[in-house]
Coordinates of N, CA and C in Angstrom, one line a residue:
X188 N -21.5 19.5 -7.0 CA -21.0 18.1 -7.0 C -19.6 18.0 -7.6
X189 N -19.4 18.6 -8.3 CA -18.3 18.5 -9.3 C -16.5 19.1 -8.2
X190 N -17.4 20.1 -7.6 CA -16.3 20.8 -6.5 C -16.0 19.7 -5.6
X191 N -16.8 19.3 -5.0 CA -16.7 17.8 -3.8 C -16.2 17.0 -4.7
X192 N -16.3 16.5 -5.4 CA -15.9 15.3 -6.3 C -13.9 16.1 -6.5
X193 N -13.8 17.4 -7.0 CA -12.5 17.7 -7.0 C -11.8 17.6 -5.7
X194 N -12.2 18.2 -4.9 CA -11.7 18.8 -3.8 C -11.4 16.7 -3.3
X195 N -12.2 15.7 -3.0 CA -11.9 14.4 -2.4 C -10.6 14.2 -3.4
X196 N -10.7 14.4 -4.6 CA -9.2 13.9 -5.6 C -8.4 14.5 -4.9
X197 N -8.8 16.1 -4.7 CA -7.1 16.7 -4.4 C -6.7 16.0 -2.8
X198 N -7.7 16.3 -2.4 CA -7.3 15.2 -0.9 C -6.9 14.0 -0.6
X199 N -7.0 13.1 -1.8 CA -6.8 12.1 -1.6 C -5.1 11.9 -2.7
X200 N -4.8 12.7 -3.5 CA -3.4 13.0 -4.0 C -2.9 12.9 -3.3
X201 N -3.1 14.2 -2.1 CA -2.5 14.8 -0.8 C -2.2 13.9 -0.2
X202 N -3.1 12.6 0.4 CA -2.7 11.4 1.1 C -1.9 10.7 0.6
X203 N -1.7 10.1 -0.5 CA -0.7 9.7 -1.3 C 0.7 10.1 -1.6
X204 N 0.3 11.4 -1.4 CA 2.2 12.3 -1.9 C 2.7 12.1 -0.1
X205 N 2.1 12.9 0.8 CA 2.1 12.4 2.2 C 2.7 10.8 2.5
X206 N 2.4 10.5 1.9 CA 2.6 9.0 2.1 C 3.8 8.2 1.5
X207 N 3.9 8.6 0.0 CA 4.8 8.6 -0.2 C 6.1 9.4 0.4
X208 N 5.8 10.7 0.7 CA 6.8 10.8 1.6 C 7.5 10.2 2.8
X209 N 6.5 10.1 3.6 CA 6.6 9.1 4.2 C 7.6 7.4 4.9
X210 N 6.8 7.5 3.4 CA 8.1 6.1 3.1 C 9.3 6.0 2.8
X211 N 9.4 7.2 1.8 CA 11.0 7.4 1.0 C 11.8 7.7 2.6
X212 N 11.3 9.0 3.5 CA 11.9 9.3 4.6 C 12.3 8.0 5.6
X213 N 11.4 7.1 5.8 CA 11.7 5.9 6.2 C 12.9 5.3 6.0
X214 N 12.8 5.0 4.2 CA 13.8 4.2 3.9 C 15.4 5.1 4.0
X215 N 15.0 6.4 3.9 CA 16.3 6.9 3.8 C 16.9 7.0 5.4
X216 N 16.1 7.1 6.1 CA 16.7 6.6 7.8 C 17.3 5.5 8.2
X217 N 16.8 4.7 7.7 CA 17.3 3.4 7.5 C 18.6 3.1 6.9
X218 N 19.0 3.4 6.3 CA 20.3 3.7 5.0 C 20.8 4.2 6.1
X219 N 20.7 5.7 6.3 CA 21.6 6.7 7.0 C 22.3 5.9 8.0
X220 N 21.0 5.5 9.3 CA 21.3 5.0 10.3 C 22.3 3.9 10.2
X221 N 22.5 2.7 9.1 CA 23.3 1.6 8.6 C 24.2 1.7 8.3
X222 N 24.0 2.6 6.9 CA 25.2 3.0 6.4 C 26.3 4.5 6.5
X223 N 25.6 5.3 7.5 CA 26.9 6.2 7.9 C 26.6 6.4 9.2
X224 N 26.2 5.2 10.3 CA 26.2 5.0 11.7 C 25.4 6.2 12.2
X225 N 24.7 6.3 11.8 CA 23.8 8.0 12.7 C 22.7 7.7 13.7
X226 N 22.4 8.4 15.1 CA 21.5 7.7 15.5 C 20.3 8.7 14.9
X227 N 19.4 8.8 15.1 CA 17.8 9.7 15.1 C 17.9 10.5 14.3
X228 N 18.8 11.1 14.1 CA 19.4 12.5 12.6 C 20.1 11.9 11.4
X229 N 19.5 12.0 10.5 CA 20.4 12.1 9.3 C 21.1 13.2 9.4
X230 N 22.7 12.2 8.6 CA 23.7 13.1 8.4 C 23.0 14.0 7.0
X231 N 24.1 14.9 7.3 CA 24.0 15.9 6.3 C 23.8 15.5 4.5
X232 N 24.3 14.4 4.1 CA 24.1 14.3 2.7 C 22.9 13.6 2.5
X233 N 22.1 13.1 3.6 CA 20.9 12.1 3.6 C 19.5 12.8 3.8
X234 N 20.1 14.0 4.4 CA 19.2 15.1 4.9 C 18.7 15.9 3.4
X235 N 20.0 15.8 2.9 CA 19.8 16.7 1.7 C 18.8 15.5 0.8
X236 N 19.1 14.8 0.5 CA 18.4 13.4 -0.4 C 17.2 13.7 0.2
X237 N 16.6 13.5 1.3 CA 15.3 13.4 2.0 C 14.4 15.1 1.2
X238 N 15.4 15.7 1.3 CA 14.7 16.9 1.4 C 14.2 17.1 0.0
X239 N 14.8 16.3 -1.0 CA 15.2 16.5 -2.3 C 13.8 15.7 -2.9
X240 N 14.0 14.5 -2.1 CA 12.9 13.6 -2.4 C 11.4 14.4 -2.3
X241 N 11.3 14.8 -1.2 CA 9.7 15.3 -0.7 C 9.4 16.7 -1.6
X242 N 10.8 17.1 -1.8 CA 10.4 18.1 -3.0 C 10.1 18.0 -4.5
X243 N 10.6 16.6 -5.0 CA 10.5 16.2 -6.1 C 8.9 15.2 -6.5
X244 N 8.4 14.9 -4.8 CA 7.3 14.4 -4.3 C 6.2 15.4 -4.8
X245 N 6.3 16.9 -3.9 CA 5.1 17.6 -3.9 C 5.0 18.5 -5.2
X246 N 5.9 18.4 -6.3 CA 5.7 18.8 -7.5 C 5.3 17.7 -8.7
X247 N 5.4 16.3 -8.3 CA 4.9 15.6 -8.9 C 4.0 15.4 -9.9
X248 N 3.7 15.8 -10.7 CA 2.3 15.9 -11.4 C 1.8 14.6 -11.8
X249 N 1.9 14.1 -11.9 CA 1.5 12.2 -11.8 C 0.7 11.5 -11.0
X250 N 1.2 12.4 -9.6 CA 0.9 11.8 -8.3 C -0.3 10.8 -8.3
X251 N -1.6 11.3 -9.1 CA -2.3 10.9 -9.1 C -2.9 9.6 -9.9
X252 N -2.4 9.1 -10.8 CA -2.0 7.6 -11.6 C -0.7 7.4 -11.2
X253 N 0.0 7.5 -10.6 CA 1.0 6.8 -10.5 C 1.4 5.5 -9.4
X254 N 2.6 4.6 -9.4 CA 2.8 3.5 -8.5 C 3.6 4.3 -7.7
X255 N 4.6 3.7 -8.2 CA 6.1 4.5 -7.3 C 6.9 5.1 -9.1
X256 N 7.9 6.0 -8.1 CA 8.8 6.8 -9.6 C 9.5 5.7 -10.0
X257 N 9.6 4.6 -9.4 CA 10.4 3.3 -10.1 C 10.0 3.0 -11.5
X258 N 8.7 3.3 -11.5 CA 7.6 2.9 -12.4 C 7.3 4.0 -13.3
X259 N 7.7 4.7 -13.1 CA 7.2 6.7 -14.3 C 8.3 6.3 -15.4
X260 N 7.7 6.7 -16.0 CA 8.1 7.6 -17.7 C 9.6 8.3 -17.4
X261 N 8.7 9.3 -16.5 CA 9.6 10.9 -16.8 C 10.5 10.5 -15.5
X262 N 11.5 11.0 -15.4 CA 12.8 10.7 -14.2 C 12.6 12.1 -14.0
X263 N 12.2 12.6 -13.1 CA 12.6 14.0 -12.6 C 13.7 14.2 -11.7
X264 N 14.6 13.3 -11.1 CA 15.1 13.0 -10.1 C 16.4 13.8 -11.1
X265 N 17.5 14.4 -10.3 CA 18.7 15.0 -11.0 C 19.4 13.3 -11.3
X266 N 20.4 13.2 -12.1 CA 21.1 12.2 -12.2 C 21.6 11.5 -10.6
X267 N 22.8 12.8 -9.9 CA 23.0 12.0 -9.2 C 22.1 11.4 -8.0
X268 N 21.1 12.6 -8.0 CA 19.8 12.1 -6.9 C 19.4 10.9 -7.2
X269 N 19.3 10.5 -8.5 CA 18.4 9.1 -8.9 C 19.6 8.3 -8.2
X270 N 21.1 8.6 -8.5 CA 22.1 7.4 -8.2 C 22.2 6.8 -6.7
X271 N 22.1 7.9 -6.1 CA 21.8 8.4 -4.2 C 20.5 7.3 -4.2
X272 N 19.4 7.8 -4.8 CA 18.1 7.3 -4.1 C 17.9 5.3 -5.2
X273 N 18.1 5.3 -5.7 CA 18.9 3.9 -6.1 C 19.3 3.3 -5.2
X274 N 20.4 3.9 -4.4 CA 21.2 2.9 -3.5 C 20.4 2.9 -2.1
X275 N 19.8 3.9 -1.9 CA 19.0 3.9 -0.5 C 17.9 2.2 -1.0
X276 N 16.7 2.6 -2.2 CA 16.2 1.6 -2.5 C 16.7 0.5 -2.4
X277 N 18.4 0.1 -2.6 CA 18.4 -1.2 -2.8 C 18.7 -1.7 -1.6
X278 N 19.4 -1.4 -0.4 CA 19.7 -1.4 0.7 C 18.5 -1.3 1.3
X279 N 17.5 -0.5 1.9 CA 16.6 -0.3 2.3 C 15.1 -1.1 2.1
X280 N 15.2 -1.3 0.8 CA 13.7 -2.1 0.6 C 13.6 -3.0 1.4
X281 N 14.6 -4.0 1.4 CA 14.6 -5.4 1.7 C 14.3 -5.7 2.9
X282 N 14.9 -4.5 3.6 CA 15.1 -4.5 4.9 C 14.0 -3.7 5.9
X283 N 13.2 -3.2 4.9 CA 11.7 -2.5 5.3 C 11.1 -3.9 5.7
X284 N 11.0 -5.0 5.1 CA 10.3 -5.8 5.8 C 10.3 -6.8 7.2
X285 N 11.5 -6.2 7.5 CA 11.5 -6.4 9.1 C 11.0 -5.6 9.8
X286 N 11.3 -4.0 9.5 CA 10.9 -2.8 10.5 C 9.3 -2.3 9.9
X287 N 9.6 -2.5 8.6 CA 8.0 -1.9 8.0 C 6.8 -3.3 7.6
X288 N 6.9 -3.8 8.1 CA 5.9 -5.0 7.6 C 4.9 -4.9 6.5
X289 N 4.2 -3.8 7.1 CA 2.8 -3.7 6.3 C 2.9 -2.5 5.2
X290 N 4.1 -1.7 5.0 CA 4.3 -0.8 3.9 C 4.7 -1.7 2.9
X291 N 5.5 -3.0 3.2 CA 6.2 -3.8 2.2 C 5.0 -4.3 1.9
X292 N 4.1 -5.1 2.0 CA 2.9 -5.5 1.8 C 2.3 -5.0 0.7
X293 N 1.8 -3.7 1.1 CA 0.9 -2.8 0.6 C 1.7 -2.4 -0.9
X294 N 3.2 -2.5 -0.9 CA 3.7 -2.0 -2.1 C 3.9 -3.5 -2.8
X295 N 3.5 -4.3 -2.1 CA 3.6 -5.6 -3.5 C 2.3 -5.7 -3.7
X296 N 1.0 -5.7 -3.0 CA 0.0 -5.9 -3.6 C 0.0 -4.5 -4.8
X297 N 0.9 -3.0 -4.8 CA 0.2 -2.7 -5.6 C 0.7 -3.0 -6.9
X298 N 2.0 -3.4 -6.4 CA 3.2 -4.0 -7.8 C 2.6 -5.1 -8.6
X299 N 1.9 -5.8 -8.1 CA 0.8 -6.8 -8.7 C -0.3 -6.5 -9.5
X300 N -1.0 -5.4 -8.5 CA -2.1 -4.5 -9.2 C -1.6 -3.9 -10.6
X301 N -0.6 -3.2 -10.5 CA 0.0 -2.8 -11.7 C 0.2 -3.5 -13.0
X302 N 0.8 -4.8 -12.5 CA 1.3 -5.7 -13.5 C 0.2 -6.2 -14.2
X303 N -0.6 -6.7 -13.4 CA -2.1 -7.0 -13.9 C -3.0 -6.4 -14.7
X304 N -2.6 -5.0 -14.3 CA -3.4 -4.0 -15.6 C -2.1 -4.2 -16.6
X305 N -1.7 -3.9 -16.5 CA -1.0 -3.3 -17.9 C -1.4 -4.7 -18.8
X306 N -1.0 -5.8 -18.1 CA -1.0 -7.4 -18.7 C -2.1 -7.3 -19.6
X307 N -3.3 -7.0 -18.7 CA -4.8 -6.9 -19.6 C -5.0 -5.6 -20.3
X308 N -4.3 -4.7 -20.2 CA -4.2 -3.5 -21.3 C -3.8 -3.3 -22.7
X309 N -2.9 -5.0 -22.8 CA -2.4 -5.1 -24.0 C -3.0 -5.9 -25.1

């Protein structure tokens, strides 16, 4: 029981990191495509951010209590990766909610969820 009971956690991490990749790759196509005119390919320095991201994704150790890295403790992100992926977020978010409807959604109901615990945690 204990193995099934692990094995659904790690699978459902897995959905999560997945997912969050996901999304970051989204928003960084988004950016790319806006902000250095590209069609279907990220250019080269976005590619590298993307790549940076899903790697800083699948080492995650948090993965599994966590919101978004907006929200962590620990910054694992190199400085200027944070400064890069900063600007994709601020550009990008807003504008997820035209192209991504139900991802924006889903990340404010959990930004709510969050707030709500911690609120009653104190």
């Amino acid at each position: 029981m204990k193995d099934k009971e692990s094995k659904m956690s790690a699978e459902k991490i897995q959905s999560k990191r997945e997912q969050e990749k996901e999304v970051v790759s989204l928003m960084i196509g988004l950016y790319c495509k806006k902000k250095h005119k590209t069609k279907c390919v990220l250019c080269d320095e976005c590619k590298k951010l993307d790549d940076y991201a899903k790697l800083r994704s699948d080492k995650c150790p948090f993965m599994e209590t966590k919101t978004f890295c907006s929200a962590c403790k620990v910054h694992c992100y190199k400085p200027e990766m944070r400064q890069q992926m900063r600007a994709v977020m601020r550009y990008a978010g807003p504008r997820m909610l035209l192209s991504h409807p139900i991802l924006v959604l889903r990340h404010m109901a959990e930004t709510m969820l969050r707030k709500r615990r911690n609120s009653h945690a104190g």
